[in-house]
Coordinates of N, CA, C and O in Angstrom, one line a residue:
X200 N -13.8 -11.0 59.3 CA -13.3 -9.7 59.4 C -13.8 -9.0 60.7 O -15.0 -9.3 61.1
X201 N -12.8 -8.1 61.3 CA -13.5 -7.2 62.2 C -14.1 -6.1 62.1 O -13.7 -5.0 61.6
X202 N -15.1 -6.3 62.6 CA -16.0 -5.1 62.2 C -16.4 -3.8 63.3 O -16.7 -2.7 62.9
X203 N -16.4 -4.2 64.5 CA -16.1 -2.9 64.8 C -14.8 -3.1 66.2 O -14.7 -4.1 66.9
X204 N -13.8 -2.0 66.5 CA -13.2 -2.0 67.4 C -13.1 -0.8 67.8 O -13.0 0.2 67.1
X205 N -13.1 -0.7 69.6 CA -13.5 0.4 70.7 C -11.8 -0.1 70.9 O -11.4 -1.3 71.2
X206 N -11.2 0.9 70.7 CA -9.5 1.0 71.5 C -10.0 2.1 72.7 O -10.6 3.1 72.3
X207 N -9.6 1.7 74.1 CA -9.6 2.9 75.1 C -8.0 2.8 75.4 O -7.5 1.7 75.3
X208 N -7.3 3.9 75.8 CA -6.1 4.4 76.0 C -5.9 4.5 77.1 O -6.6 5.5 77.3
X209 N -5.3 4.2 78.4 CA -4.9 5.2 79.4 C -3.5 6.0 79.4 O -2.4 5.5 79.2
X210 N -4.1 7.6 79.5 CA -2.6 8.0 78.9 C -2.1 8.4 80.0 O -2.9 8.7 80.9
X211 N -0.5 8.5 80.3 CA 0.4 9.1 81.3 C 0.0 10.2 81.1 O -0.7 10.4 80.1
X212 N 0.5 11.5 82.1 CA 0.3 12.5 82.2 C 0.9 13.3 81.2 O 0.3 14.1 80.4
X213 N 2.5 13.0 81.2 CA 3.4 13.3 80.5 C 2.8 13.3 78.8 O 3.2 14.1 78.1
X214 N 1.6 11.9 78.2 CA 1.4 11.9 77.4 C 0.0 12.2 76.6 O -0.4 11.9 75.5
X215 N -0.4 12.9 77.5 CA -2.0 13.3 76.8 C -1.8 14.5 76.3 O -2.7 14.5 75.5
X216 N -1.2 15.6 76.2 CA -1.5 16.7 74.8 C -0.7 16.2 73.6 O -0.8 16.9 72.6
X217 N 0.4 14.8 73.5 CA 0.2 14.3 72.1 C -1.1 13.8 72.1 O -2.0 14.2 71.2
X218 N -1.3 13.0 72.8 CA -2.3 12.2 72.6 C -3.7 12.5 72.3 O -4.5 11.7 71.7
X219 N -3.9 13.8 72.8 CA -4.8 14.7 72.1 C -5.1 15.2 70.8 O -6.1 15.5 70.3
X220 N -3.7 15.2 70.2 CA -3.4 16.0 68.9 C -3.4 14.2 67.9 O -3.9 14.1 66.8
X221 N -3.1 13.6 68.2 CA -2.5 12.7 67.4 C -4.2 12.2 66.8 O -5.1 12.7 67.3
X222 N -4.3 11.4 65.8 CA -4.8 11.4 65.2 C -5.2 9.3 65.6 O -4.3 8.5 65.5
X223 N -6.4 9.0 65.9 CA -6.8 7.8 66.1 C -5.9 6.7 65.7 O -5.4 5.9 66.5
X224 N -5.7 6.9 64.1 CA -5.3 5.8 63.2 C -3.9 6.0 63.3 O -3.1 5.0 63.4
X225 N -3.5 7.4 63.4 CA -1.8 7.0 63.8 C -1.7 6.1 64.8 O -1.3 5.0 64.6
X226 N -2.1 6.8 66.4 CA -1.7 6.1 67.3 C -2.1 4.5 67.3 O -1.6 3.7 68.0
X227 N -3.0 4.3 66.4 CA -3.1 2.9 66.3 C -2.4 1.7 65.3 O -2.2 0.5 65.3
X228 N -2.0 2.7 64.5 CA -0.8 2.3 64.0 C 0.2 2.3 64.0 O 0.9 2.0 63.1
X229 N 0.6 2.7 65.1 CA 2.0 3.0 66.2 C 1.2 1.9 67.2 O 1.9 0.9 67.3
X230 N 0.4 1.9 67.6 CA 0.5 0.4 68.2 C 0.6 -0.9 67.5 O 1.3 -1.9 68.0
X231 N -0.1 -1.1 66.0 CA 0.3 -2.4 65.4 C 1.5 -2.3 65.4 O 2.0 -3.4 65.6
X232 N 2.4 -1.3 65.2 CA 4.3 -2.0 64.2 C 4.9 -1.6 65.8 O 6.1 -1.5 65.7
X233 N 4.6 -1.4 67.2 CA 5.0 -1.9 68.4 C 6.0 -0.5 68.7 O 6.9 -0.5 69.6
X234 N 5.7 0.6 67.8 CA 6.7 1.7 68.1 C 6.0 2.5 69.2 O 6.6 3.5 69.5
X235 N 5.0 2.3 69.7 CA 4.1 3.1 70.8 C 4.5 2.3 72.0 O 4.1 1.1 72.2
X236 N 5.3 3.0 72.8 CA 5.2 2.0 74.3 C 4.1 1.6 75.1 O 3.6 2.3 76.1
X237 N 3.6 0.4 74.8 CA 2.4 -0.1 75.7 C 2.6 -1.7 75.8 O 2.3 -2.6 75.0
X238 N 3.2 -1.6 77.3 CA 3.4 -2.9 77.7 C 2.4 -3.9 78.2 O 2.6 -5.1 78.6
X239 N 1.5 -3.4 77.9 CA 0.0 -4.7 78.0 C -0.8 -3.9 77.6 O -1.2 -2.8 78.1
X240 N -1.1 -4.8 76.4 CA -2.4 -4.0 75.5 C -3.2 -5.8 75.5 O -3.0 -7.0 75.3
X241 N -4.5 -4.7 75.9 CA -5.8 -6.0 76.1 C -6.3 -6.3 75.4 O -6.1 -5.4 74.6
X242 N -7.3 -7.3 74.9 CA -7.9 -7.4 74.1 C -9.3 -7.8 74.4 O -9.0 -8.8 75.1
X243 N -10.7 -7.8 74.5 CA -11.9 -8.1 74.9 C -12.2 -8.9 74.3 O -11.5 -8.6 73.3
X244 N -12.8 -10.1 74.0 CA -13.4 -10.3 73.0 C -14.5 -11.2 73.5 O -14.4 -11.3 74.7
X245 N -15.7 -12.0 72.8 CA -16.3 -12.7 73.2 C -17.1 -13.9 72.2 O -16.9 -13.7 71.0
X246 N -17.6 -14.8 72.5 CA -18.0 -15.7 71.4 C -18.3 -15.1 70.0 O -18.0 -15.7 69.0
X247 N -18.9 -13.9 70.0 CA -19.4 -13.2 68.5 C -18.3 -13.2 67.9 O -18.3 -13.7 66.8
X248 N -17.1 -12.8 68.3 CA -16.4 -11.6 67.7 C -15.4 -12.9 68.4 O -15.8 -13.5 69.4
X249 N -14.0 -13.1 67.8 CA -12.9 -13.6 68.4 C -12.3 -12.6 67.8 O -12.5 -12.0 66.8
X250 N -10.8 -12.6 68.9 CA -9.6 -11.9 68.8 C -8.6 -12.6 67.7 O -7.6 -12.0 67.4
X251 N -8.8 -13.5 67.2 CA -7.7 -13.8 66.3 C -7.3 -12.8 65.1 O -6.2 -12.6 64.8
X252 N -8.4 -12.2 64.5 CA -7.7 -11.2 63.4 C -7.0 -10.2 63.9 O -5.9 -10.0 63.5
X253 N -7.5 -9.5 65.0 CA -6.3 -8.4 65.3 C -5.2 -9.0 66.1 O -4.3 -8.1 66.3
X254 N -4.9 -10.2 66.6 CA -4.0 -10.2 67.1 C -3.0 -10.6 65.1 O -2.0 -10.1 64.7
X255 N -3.6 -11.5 64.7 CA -3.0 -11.8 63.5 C -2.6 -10.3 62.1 O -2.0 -10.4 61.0
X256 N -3.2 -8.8 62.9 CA -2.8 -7.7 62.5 C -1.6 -7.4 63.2 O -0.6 -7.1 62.5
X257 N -1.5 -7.5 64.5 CA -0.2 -6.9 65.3 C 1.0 -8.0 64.8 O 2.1 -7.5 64.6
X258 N 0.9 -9.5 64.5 CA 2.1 -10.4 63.9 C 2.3 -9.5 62.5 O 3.5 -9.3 62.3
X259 N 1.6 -9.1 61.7 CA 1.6 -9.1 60.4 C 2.5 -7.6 60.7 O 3.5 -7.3 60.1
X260 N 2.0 -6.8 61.5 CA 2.6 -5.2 61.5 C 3.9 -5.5 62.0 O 4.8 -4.9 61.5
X261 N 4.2 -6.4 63.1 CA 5.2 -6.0 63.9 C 6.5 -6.5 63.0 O 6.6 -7.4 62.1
X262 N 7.6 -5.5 63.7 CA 9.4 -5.5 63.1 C 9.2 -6.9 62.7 O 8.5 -7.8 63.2
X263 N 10.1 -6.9 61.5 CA 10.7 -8.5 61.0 C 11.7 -8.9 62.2 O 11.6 -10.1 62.4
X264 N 12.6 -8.3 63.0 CA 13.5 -9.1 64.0 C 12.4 -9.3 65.0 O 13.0 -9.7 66.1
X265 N 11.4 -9.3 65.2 CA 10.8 -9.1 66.8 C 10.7 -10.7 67.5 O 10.0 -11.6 67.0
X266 N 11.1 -10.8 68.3 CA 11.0 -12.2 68.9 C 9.8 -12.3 69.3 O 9.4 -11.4 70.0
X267 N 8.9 -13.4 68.8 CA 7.6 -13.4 69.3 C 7.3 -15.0 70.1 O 7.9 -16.0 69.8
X268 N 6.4 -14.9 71.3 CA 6.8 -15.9 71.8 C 5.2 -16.1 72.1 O 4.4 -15.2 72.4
X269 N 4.9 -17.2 72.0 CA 3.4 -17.6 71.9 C 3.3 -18.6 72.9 O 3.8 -19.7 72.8
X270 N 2.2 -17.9 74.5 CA 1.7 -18.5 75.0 C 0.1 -18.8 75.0 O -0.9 -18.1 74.8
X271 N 0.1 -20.3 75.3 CA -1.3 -21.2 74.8 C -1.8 -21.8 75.9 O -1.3 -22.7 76.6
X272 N -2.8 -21.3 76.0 CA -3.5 -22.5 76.7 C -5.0 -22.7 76.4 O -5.8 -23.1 77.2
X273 N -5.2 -22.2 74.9 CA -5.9 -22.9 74.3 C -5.7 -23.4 72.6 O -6.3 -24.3 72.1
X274 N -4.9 -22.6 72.1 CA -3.9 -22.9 71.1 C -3.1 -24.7 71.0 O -2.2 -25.0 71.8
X275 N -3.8 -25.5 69.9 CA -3.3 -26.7 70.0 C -1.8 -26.1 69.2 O -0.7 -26.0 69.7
X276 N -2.0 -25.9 68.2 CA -0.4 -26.0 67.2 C 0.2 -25.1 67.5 O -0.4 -24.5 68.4
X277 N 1.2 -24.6 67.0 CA 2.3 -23.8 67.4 C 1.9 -22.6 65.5 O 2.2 -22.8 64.3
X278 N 1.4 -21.9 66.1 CA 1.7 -21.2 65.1 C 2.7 -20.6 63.9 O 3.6 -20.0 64.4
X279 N 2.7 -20.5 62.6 CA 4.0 -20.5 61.5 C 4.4 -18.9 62.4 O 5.6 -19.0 62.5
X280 N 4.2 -17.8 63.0 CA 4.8 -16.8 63.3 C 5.3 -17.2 64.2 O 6.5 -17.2 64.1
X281 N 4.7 -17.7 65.3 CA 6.1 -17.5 66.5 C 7.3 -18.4 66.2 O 7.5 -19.3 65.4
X282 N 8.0 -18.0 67.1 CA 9.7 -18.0 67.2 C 9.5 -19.3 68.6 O 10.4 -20.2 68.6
X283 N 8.6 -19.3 69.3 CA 8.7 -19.9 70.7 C 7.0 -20.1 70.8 O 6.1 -19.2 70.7
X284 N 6.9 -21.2 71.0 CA 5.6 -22.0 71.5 C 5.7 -22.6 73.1 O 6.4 -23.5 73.5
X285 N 4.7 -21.8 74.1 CA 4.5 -22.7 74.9 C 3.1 -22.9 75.6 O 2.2 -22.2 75.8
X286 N 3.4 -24.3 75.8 CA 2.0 -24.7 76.0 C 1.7 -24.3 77.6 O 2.6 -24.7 78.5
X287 N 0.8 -23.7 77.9 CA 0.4 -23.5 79.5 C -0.4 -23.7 79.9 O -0.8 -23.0 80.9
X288 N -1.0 -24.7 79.3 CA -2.3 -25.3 80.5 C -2.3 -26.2 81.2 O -3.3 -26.7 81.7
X289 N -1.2 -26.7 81.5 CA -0.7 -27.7 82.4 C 0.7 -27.4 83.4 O 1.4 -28.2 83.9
X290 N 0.8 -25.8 83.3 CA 2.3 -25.7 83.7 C 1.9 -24.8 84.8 O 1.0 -24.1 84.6
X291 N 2.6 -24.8 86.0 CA 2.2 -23.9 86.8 C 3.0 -22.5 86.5 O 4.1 -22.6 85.8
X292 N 2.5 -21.3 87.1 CA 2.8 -20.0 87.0 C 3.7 -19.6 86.9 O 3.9 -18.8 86.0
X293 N 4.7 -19.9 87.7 CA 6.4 -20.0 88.2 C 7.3 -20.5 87.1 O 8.4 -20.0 86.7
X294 N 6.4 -21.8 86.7 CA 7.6 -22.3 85.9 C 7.3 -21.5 84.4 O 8.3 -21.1 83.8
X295 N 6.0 -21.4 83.9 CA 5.7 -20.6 83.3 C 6.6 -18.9 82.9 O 7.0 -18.5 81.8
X296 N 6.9 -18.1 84.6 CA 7.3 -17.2 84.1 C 8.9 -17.6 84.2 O 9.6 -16.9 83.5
X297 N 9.4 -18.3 84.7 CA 10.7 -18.8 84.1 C 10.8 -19.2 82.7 O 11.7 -18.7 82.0
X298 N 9.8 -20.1 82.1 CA 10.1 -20.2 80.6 C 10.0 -19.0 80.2 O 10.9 -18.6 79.4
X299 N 8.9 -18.1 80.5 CA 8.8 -17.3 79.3 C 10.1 -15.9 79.8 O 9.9 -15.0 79.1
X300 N 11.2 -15.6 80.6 CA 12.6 -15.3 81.1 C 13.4 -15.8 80.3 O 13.9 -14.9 79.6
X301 N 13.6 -17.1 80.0 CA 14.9 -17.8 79.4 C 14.8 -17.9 77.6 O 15.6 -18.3 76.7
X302 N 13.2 -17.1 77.4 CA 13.2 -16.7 75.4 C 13.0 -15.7 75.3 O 12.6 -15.2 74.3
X303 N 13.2 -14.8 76.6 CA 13.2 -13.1 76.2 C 14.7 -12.7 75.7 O 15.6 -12.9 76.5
X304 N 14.9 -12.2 74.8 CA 16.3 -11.5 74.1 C 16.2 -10.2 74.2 O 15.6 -9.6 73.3
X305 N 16.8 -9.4 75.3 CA 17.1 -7.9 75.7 C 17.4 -7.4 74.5 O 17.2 -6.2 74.3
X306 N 18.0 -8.2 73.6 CA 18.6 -7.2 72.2 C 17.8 -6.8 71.3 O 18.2 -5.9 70.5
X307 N 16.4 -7.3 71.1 CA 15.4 -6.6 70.3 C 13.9 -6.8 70.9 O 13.6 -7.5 71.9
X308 N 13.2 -6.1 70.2 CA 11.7 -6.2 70.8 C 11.0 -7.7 71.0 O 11.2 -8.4 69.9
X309 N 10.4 -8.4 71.9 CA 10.1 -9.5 72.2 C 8.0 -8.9 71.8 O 7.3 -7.8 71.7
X310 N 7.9 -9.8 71.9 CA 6.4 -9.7 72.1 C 5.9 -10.9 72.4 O 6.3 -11.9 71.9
X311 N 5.0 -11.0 73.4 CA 4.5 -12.1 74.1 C 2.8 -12.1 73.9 O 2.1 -11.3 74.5
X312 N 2.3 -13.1 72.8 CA 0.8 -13.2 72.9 C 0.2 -14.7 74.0 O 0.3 -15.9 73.8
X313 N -0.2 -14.2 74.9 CA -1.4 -14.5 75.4 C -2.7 -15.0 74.9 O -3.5 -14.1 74.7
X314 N -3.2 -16.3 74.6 CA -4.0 -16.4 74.0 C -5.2 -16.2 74.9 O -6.0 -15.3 74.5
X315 N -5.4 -16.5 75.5 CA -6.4 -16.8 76.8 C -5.8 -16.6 78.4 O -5.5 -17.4 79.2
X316 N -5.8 -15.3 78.4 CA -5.4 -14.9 80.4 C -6.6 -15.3 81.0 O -6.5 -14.9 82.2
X317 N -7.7 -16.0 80.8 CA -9.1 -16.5 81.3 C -8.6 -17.7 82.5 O -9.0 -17.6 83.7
X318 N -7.8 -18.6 82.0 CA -7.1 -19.8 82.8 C -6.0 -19.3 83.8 O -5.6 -20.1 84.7
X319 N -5.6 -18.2 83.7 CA -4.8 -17.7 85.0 C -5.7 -17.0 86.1 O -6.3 -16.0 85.8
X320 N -5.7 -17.7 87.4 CA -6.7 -17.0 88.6 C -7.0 -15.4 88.7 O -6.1 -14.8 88.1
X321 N -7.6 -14.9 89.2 CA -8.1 -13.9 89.3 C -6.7 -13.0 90.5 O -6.2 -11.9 90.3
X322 N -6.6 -13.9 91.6 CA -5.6 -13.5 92.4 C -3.9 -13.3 92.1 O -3.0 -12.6 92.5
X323 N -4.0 -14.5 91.1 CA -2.2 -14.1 90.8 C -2.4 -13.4 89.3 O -1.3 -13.3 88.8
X324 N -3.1 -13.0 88.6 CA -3.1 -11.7 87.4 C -2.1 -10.6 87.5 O -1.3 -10.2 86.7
X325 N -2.4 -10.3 88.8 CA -1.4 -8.7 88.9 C 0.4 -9.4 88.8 O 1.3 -9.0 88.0
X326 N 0.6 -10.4 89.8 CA 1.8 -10.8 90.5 C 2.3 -11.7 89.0 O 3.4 -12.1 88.9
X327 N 1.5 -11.9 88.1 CA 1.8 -13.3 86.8 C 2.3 -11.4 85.8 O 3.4 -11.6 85.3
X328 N 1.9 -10.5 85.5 CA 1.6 -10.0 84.2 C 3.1 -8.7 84.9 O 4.0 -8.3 84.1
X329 N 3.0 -8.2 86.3 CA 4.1 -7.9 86.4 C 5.7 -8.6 86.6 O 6.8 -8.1 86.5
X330 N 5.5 -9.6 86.8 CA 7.0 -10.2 86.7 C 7.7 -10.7 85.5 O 8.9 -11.1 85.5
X331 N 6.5 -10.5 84.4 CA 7.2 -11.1 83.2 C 7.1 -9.8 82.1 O 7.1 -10.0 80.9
X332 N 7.0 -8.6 82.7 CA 7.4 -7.3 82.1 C 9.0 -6.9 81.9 O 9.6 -7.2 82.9
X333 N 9.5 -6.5 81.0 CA 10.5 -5.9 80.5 C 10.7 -5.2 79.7 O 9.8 -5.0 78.9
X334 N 11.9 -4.5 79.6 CA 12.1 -3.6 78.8 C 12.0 -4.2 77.2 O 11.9 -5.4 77.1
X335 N 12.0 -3.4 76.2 CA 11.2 -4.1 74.8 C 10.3 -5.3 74.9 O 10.4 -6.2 74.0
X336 N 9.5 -5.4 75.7 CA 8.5 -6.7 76.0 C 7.3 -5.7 75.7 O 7.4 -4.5 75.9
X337 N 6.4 -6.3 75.1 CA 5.4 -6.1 74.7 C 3.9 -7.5 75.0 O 3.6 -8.5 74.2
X338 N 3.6 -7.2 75.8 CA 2.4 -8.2 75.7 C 0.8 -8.1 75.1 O 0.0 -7.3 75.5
X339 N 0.4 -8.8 74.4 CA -0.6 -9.0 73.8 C -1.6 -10.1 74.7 O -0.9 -11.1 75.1
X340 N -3.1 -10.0 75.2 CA -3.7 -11.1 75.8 C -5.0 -10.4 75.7 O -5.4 -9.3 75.8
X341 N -5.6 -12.2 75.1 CA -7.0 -11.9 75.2 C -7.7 -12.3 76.4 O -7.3 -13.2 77.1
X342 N -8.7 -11.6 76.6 CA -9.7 -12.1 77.6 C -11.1 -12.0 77.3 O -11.8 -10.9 77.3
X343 N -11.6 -13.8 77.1 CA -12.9 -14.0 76.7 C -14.0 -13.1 77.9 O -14.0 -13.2 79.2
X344 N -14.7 -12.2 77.2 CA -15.6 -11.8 78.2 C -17.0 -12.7 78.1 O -17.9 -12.4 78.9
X345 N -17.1 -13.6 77.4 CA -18.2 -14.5 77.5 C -17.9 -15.6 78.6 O -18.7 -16.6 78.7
X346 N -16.9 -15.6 79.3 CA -16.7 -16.7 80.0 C -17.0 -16.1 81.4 O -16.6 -15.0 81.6
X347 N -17.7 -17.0 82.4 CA -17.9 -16.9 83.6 C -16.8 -17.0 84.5 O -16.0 -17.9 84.6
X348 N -16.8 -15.9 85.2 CA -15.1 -15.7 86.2 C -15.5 -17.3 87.0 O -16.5 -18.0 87.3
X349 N -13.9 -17.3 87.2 CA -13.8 -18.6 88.0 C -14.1 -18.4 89.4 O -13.7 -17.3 89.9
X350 N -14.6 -19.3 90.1 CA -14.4 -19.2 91.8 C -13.4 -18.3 92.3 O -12.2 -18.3 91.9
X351 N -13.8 -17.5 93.2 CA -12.6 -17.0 94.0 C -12.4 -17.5 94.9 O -13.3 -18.2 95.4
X352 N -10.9 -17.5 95.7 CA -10.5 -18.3 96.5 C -11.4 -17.3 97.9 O -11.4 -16.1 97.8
X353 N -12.0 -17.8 98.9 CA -12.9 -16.9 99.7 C -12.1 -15.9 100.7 O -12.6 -15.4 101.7
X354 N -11.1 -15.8 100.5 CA -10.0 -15.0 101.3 C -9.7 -13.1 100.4 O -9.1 -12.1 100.7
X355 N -10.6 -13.8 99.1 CA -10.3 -12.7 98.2 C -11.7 -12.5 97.4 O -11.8 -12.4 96.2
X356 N -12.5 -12.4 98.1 CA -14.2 -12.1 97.9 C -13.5 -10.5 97.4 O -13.2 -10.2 96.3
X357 N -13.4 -9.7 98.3 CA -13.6 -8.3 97.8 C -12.0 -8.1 96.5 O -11.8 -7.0 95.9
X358 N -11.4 -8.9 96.3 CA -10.7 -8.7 95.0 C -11.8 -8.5 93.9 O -12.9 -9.0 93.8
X359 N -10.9 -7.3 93.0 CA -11.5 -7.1 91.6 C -11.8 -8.4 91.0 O -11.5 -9.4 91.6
X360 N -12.6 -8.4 89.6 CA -12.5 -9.2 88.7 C -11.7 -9.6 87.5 O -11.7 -8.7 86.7
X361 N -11.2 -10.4 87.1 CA -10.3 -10.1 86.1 C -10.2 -9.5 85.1 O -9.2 -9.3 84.5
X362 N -11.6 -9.2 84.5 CA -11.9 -8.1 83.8 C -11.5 -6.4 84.4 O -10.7 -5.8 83.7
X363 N -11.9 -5.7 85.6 CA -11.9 -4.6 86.2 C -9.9 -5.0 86.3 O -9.2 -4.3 85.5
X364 N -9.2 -5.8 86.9 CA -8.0 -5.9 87.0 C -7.1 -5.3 85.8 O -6.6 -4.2 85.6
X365 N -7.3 -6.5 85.1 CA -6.7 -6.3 83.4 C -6.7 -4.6 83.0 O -5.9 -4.0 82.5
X366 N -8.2 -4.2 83.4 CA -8.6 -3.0 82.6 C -7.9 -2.0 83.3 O -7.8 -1.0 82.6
X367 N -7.1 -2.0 84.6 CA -6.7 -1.2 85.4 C -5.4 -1.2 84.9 O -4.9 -0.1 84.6
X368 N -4.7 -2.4 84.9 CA -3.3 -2.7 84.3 C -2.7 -2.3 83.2 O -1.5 -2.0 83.0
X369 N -3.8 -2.2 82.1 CA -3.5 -2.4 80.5 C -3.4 -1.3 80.2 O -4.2 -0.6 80.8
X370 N -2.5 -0.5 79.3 CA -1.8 0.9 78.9 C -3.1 0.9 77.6 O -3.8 1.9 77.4
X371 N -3.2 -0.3 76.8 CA -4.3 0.2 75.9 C -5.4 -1.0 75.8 O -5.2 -1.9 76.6
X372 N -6.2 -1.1 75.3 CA -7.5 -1.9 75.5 C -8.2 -1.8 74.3 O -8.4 -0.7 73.8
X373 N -8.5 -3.1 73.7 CA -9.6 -3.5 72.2 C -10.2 -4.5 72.8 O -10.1 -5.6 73.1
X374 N -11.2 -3.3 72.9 CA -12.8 -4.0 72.7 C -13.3 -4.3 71.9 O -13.8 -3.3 71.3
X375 N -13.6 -5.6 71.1 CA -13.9 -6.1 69.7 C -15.6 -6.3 70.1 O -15.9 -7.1 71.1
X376 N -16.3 -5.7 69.5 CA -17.6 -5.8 69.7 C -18.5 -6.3 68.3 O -18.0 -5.5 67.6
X377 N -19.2 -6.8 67.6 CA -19.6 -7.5 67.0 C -20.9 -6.7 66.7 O -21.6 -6.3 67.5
X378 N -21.0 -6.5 65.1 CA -21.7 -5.2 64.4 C -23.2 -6.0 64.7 O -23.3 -7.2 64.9
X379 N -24.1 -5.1 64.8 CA -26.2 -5.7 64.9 C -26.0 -6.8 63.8 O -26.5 -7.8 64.3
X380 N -25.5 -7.0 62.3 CA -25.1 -7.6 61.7 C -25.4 -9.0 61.6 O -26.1 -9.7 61.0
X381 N -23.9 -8.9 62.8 CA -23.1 -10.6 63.0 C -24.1 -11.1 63.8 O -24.6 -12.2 63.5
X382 N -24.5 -10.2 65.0 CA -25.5 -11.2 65.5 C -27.2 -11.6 64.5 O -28.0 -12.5 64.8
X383 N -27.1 -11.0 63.9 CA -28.3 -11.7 63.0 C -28.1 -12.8 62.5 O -28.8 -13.8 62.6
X384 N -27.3 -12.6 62.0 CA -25.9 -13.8 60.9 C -25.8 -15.0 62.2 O -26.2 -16.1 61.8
X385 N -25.5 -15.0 63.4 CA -25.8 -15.9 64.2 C -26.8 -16.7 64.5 O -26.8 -17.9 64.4
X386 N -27.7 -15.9 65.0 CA -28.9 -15.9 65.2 C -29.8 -16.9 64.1 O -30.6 -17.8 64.5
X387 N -29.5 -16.5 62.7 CA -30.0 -17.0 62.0 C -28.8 -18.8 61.7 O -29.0 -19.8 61.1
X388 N -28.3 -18.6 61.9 CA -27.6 -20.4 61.6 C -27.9 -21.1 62.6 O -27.5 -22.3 62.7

């Protein structure tokens, strides 16, 4: 179980005196059933604490028609929720956002989980996460913060990191942080 989660929000301008008024657990429950517009919502997580239960809350909350399309690149099986499995740890970026183009259906809400955005470079993040935005698209992606960023290509030393990137991009953000607890509970096995 999850035991504690830090949601931070960036709200549009247009949208902070609801956002003021509204009440934590609403708006976070307008984000599980996908009626809150936020086209990349992040997920933190790190060896303590894995993202699989809340992402396995947003499948469980979201619409019965929602096309859900599940990208892996560290996911061996194809999960019983998704609609569309693809494997991408061997596929380059391109062809990647062409697949994930030709199982988006304009006619109802899509949702795209991300299991690991850790394996996509630091430099094409911005150019990978905006071209495969659309309307009723909704993306879900974790990013292990226990993993060491990858090499940067040396032409892009002063690029962000893909942590600071993501965090800049993402309309909402869960930080799953792991209670004094769990790490005892670690600690001690």
């Amino acid at each position: 179980l999850i035991k504690s989660i830090t949601l931070k929000r960036h709200f549009e301008p247009n949208f902070i005196m609801s956002g003021v008024t509204q009440n934590s657990t609403v708006l976070l429950n307008r984000l599980f059933t996908l009626k809150e517009s936020s086209p990349l919502l992040l997920i933190l997580d790190t060896i303590a604490q894995s993202s699989f239960y809340l992402v396995q809350e947003f499948v469980h909350n979201a619409p019965d028609n929602t096309n859900i399309i599940f990208v892996s690149f560290e996911t061996i099986h194809k999960p019983k929720f998704a609609n569309v499995f693809i494997e991408a740890y061997d596929i380059p970026l391109k062809k990647l956002v062409e697949t994930l183009n030709t199982h988006y259906d304009p006619s109802k809400k899509n949702l795209v989980i991300i299991d690991s955005i850790n394996y996509i470079a630091t430099e094409y993040l911005s150019q990978f996460i905006t071209t495969i935005m659309k309307p009723n698209l909704t993306v879900i992606t974790t990013l292990h913060t226990s993993l060491p960023e990858a090499d940067v290509n040396p032409q892009f030393n002063n690029y962000p990191t893909s942590h600071k990137l993501l965090s800049y991009i993402a309309s909402s953000i869960f930080e799953i942080i792991p209670t004094f607890e769990d790490d005892e509970e670690l600690e001690n096995q």
